[in-house]
Tab-separated table of N, CA and C in Angstrom:
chain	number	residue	atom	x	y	z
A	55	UNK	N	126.916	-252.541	-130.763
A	55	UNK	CA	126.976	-253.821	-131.456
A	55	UNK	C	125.749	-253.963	-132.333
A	56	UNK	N	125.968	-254.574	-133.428
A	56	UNK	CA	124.861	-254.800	-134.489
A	56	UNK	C	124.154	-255.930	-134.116
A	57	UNK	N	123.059	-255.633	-133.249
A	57	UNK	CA	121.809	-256.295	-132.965
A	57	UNK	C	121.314	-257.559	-133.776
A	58	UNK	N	121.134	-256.981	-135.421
A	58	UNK	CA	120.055	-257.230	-136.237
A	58	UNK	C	121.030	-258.059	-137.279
A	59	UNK	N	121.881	-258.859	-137.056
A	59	UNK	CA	122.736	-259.724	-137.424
A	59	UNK	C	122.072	-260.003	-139.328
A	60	UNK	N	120.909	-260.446	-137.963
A	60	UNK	CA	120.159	-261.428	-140.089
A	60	UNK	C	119.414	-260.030	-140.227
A	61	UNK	N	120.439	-258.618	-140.769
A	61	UNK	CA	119.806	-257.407	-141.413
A	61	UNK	C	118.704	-257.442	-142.466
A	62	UNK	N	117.310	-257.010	-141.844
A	62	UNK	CA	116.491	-257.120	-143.124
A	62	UNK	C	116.928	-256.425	-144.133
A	63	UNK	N	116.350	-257.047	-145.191
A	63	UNK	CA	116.531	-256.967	-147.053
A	63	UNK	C	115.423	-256.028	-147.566
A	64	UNK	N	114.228	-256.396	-146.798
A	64	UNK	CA	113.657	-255.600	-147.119
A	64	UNK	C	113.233	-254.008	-146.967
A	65	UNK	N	111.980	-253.823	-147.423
A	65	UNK	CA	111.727	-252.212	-147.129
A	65	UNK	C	112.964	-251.513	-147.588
A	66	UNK	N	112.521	-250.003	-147.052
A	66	UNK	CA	113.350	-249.082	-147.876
A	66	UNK	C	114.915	-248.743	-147.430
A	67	UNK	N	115.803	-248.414	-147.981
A	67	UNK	CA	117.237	-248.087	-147.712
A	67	UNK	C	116.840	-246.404	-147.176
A	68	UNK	N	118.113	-246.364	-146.204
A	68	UNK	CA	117.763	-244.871	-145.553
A	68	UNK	C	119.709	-244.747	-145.111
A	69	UNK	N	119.449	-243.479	-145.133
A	69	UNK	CA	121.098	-242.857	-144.732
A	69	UNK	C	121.115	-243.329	-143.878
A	70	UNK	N	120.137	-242.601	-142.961
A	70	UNK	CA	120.507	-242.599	-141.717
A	70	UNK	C	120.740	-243.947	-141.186
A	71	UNK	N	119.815	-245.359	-141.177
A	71	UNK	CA	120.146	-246.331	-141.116
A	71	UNK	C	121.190	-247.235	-141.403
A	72	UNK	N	121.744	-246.796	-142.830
A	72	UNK	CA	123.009	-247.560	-142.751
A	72	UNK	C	124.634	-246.616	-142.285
A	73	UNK	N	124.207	-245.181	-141.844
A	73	UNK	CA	125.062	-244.563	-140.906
A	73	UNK	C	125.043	-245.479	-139.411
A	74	UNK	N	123.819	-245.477	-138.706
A	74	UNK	CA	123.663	-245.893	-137.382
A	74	UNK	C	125.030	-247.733	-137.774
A	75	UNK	N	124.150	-248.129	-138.565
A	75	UNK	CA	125.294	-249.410	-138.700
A	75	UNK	C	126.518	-249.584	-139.262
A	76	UNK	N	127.172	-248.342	-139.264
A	76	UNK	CA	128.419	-248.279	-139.843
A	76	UNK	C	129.173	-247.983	-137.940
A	77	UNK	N	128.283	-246.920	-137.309
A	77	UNK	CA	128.349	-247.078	-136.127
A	77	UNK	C	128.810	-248.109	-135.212
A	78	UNK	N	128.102	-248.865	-135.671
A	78	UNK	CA	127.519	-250.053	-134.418
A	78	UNK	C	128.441	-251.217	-134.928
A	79	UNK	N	128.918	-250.997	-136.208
A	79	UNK	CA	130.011	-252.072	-136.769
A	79	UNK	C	131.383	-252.488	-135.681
A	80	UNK	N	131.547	-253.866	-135.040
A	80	UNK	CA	132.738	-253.884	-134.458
A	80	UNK	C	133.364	-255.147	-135.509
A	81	UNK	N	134.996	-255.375	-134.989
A	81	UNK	CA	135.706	-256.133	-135.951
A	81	UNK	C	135.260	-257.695	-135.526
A	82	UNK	N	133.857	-258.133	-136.202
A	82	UNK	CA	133.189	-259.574	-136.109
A	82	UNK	C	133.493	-259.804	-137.633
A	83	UNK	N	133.821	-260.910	-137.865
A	83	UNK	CA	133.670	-261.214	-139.076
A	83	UNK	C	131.492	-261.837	-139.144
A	84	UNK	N	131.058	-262.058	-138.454
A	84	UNK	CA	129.560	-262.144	-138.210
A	84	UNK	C	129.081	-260.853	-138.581
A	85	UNK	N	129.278	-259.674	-138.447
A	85	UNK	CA	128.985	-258.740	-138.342
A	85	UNK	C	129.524	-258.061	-139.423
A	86	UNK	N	130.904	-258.036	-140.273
A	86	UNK	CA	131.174	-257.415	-141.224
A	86	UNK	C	130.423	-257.929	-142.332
A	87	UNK	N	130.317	-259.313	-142.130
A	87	UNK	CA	129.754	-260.107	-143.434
A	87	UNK	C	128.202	-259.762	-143.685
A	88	UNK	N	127.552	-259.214	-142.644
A	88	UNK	CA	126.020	-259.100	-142.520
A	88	UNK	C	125.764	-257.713	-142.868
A	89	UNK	N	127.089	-256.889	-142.768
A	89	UNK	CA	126.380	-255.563	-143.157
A	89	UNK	C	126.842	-255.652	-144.489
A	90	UNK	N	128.008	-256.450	-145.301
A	90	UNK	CA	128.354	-256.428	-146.381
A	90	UNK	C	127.147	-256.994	-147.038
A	91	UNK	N	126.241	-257.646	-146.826
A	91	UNK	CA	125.345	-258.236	-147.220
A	91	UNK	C	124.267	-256.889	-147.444
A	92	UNK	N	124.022	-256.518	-146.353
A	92	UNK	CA	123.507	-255.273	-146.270
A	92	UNK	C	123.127	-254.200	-147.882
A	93	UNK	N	125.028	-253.920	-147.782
A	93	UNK	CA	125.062	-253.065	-148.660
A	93	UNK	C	125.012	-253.676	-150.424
A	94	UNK	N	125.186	-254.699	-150.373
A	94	UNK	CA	125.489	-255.231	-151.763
A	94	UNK	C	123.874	-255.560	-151.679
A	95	UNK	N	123.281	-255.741	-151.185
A	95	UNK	CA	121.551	-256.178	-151.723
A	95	UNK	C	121.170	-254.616	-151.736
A	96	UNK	N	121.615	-253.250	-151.396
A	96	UNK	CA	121.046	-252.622	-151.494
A	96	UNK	C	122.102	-251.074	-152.294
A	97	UNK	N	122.815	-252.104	-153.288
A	97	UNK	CA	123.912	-251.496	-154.415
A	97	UNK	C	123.419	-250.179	-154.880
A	98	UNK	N	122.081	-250.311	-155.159
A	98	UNK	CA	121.780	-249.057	-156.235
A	98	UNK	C	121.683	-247.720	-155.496
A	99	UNK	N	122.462	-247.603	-153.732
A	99	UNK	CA	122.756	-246.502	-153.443
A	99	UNK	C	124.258	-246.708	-153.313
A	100	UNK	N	124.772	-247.011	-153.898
A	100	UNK	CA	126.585	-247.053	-153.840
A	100	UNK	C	127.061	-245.843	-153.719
A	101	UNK	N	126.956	-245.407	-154.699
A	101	UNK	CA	128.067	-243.549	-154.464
A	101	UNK	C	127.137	-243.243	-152.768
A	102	UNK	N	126.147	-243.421	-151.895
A	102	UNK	CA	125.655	-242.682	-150.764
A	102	UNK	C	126.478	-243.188	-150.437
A	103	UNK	N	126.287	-244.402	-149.872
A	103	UNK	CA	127.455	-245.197	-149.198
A	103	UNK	C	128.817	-245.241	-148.908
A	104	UNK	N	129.252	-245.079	-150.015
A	104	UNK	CA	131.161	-244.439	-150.100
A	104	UNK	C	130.849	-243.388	-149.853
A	105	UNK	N	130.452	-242.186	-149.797
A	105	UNK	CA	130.371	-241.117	-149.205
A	105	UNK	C	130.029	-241.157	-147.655
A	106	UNK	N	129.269	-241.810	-146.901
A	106	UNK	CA	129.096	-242.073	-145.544
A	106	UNK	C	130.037	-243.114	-145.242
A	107	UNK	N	130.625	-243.966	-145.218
A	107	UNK	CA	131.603	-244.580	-145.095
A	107	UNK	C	132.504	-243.932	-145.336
A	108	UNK	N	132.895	-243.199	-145.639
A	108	UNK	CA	133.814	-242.363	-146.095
A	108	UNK	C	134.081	-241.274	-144.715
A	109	UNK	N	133.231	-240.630	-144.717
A	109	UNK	CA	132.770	-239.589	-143.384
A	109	UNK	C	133.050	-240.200	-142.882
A	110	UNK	N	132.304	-241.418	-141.981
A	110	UNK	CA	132.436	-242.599	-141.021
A	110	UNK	C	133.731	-242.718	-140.580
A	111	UNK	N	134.405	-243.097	-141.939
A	111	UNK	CA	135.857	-243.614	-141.636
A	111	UNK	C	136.796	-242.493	-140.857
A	112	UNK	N	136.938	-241.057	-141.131
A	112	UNK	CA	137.613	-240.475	-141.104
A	112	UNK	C	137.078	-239.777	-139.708
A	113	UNK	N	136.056	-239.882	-138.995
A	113	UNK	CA	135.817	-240.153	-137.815
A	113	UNK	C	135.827	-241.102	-136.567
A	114	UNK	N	136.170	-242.199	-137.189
A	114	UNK	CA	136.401	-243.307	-136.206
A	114	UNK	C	137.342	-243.657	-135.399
A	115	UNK	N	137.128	-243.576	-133.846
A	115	UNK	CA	138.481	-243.701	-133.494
A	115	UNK	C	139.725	-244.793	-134.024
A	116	UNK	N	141.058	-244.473	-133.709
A	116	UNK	CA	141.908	-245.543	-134.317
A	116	UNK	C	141.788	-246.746	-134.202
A	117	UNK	N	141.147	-247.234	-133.195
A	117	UNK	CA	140.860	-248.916	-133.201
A	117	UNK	C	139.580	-249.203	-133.699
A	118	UNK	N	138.824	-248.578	-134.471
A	118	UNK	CA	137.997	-249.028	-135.322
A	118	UNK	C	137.851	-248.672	-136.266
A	119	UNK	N	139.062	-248.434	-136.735
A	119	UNK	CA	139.039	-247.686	-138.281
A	119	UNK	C	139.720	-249.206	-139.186
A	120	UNK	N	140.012	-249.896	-138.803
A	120	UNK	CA	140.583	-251.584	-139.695
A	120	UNK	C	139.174	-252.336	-139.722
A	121	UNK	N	138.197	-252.382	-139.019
A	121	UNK	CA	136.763	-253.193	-138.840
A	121	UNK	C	136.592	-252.001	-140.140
A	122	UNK	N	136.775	-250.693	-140.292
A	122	UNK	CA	136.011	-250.259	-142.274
A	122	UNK	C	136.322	-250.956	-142.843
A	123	UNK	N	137.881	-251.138	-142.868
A	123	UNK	CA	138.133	-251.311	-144.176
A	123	UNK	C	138.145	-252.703	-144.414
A	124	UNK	N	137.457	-253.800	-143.190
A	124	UNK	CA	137.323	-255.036	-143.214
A	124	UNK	C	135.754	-254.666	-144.388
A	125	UNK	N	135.185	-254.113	-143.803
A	125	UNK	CA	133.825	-253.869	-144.460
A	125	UNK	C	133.754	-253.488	-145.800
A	126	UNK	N	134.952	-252.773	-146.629
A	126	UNK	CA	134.691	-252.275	-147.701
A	126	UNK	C	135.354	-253.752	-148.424
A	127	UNK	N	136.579	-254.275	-148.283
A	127	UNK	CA	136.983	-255.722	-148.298
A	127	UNK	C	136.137	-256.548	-148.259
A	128	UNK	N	135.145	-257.017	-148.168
A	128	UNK	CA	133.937	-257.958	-147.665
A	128	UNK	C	132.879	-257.467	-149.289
A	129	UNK	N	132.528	-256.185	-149.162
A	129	UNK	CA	131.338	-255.525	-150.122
A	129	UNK	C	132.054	-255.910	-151.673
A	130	UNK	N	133.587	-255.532	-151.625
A	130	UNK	CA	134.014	-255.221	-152.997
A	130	UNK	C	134.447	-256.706	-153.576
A	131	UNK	N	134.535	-257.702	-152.584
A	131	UNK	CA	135.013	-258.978	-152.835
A	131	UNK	C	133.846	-259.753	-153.123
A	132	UNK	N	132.971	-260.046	-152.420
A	132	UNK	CA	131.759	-260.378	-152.661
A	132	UNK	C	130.738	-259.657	-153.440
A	133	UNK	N	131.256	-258.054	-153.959
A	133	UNK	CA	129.683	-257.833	-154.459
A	133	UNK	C	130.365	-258.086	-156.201
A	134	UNK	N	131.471	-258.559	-156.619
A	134	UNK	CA	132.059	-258.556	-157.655
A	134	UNK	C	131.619	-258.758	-158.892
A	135	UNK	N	130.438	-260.075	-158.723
A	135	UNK	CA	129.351	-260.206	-160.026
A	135	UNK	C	128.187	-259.010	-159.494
A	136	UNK	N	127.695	-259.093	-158.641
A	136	UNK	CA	126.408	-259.145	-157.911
A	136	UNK	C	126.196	-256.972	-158.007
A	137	UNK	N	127.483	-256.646	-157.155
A	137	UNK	CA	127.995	-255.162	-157.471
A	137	UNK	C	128.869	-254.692	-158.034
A	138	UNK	N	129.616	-254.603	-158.863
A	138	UNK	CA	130.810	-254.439	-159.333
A	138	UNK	C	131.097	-252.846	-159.295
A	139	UNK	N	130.018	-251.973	-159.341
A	139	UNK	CA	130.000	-250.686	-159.056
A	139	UNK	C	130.318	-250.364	-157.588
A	140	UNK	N	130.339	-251.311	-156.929
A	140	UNK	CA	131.532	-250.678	-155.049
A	140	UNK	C	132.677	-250.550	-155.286
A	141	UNK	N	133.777	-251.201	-156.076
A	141	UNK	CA	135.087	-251.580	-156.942
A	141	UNK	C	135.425	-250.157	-157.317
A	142	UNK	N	134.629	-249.733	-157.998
A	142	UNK	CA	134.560	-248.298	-158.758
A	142	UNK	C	134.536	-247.234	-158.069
A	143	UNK	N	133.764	-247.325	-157.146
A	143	UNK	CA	132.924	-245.991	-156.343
A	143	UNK	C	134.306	-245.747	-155.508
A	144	UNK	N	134.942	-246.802	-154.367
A	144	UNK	CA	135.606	-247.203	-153.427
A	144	UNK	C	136.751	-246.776	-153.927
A	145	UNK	N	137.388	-246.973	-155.219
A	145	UNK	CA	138.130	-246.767	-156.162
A	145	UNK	C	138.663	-244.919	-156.308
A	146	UNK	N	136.916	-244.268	-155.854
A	146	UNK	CA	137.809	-243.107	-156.127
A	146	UNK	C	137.561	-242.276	-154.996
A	147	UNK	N	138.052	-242.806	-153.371
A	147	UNK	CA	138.442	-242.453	-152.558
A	147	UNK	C	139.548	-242.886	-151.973
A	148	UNK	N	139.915	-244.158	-151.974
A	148	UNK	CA	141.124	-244.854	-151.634
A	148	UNK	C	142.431	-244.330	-151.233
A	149	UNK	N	142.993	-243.405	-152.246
A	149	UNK	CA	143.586	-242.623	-152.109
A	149	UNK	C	143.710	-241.642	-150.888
A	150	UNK	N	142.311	-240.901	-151.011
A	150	UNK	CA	142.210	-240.121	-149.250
A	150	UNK	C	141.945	-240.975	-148.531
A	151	UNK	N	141.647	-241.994	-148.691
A	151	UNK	CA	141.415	-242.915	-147.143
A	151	UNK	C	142.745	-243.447	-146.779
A	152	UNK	N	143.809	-243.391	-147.912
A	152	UNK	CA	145.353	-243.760	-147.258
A	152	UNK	C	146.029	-242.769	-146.997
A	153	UNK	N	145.792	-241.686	-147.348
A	153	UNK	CA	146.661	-240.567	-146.909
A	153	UNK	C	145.858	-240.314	-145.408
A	154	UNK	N	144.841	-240.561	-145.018
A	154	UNK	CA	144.395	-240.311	-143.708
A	154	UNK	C	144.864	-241.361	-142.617
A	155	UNK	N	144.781	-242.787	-143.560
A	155	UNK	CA	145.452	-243.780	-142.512
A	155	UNK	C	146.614	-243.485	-142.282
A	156	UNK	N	147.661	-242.978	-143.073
A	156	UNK	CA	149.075	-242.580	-142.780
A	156	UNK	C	149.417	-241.967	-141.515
A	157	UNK	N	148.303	-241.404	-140.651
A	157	UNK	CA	148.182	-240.184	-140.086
A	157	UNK	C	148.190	-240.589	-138.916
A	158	UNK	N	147.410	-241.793	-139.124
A	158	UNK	CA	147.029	-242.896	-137.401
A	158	UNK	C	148.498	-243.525	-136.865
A	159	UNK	N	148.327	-243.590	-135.468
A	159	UNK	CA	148.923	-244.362	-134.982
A	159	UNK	C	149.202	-245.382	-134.686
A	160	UNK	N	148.729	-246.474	-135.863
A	160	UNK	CA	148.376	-247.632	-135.537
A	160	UNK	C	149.692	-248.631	-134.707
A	161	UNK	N	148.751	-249.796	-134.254
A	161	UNK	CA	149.704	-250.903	-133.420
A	161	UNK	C	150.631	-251.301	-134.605
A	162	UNK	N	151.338	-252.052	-134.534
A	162	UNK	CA	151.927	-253.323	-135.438
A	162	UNK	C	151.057	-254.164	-136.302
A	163	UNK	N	150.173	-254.932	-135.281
A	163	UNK	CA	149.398	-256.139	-135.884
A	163	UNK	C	148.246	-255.058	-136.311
A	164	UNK	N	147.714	-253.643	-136.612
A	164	UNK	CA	146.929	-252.971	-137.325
A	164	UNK	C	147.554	-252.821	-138.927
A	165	UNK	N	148.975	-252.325	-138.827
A	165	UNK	CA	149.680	-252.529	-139.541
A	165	UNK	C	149.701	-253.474	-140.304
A	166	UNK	N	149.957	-254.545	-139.897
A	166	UNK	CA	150.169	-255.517	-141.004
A	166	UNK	C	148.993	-255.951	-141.373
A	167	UNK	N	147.997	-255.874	-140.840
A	167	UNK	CA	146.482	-256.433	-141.570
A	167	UNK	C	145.886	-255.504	-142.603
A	168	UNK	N	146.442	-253.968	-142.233
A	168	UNK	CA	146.186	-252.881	-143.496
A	168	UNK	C	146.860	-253.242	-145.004
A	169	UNK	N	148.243	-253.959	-144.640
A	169	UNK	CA	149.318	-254.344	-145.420
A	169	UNK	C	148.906	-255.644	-146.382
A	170	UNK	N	147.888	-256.406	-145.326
A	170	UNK	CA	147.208	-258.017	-146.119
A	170	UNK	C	146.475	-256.828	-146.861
A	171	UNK	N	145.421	-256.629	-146.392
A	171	UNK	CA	144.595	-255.903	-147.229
A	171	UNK	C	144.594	-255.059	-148.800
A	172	UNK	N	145.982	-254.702	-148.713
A	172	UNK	CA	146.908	-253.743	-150.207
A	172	UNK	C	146.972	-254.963	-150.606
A	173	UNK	N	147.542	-255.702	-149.913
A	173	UNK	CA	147.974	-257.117	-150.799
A	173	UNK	C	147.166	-257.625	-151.417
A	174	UNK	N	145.588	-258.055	-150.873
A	174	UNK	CA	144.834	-258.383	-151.870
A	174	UNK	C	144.206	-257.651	-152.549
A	175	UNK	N	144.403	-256.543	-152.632
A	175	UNK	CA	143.551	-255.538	-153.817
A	175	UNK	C	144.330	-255.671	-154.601
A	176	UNK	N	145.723	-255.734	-154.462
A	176	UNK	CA	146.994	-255.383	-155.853
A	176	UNK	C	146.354	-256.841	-156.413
């Protein structure tokens, strides 16, 4: 669980650090919103990010693979003035991140929240 809720802003951005909290991410909306915060104050590593999120994702077991894509939902919605380059980056993995979700076994109600989710990107 993500400890460090009110994530400092400051000091330096590190892989490894925002790996450990891609980790530690569960489906809180407290917690998605704080690391989305996270990453949009600290935009100007975007392409790292979709690339470890990316990894991340395609390692996570099946019941925490919908808390990502709550997280990339959160960054790309909110960083819209602020980042508009997550939109982009996110943009050109999407594709393998649905051909991998295809793959899962998800519940029903995983299902249909993947399904809100298309819905609001279209």
């Amino acid at each position: 669980m993500i400890t460090d809720l009110t994530i400092k802003m400051d000091g330096e951005f590190s892989e490894a650090t925002f790996e450990r909290k891609l980790v530690e991410l569960r489906e809180s909306q407290k917690e998605i919103q704080a690391l989305s915060t996270y990453c949009i104050h600290h935009r100007a590593h975007h392409k790292m990010m979709v690339r470890v999120w990316y990894k991340n994702l395609k390692g996570l077991h099946v019941n925490r693979k919908l808390s990502a894509m709550y997280l990339v939902n959160d960054v790309v919605q909110n960083g819209r003035k602020k980042g508009p380059e997550f939109a982009r980056e996110f943009g050109t993995v999407m594709r393998r991140v649905f051909d991998h979700l295809a793959t899962m076994d998800f519940d029903e109600k995983t299902v249909s929240s993947l399904g809100r989710l298309v819905a609001v990107w279209q």
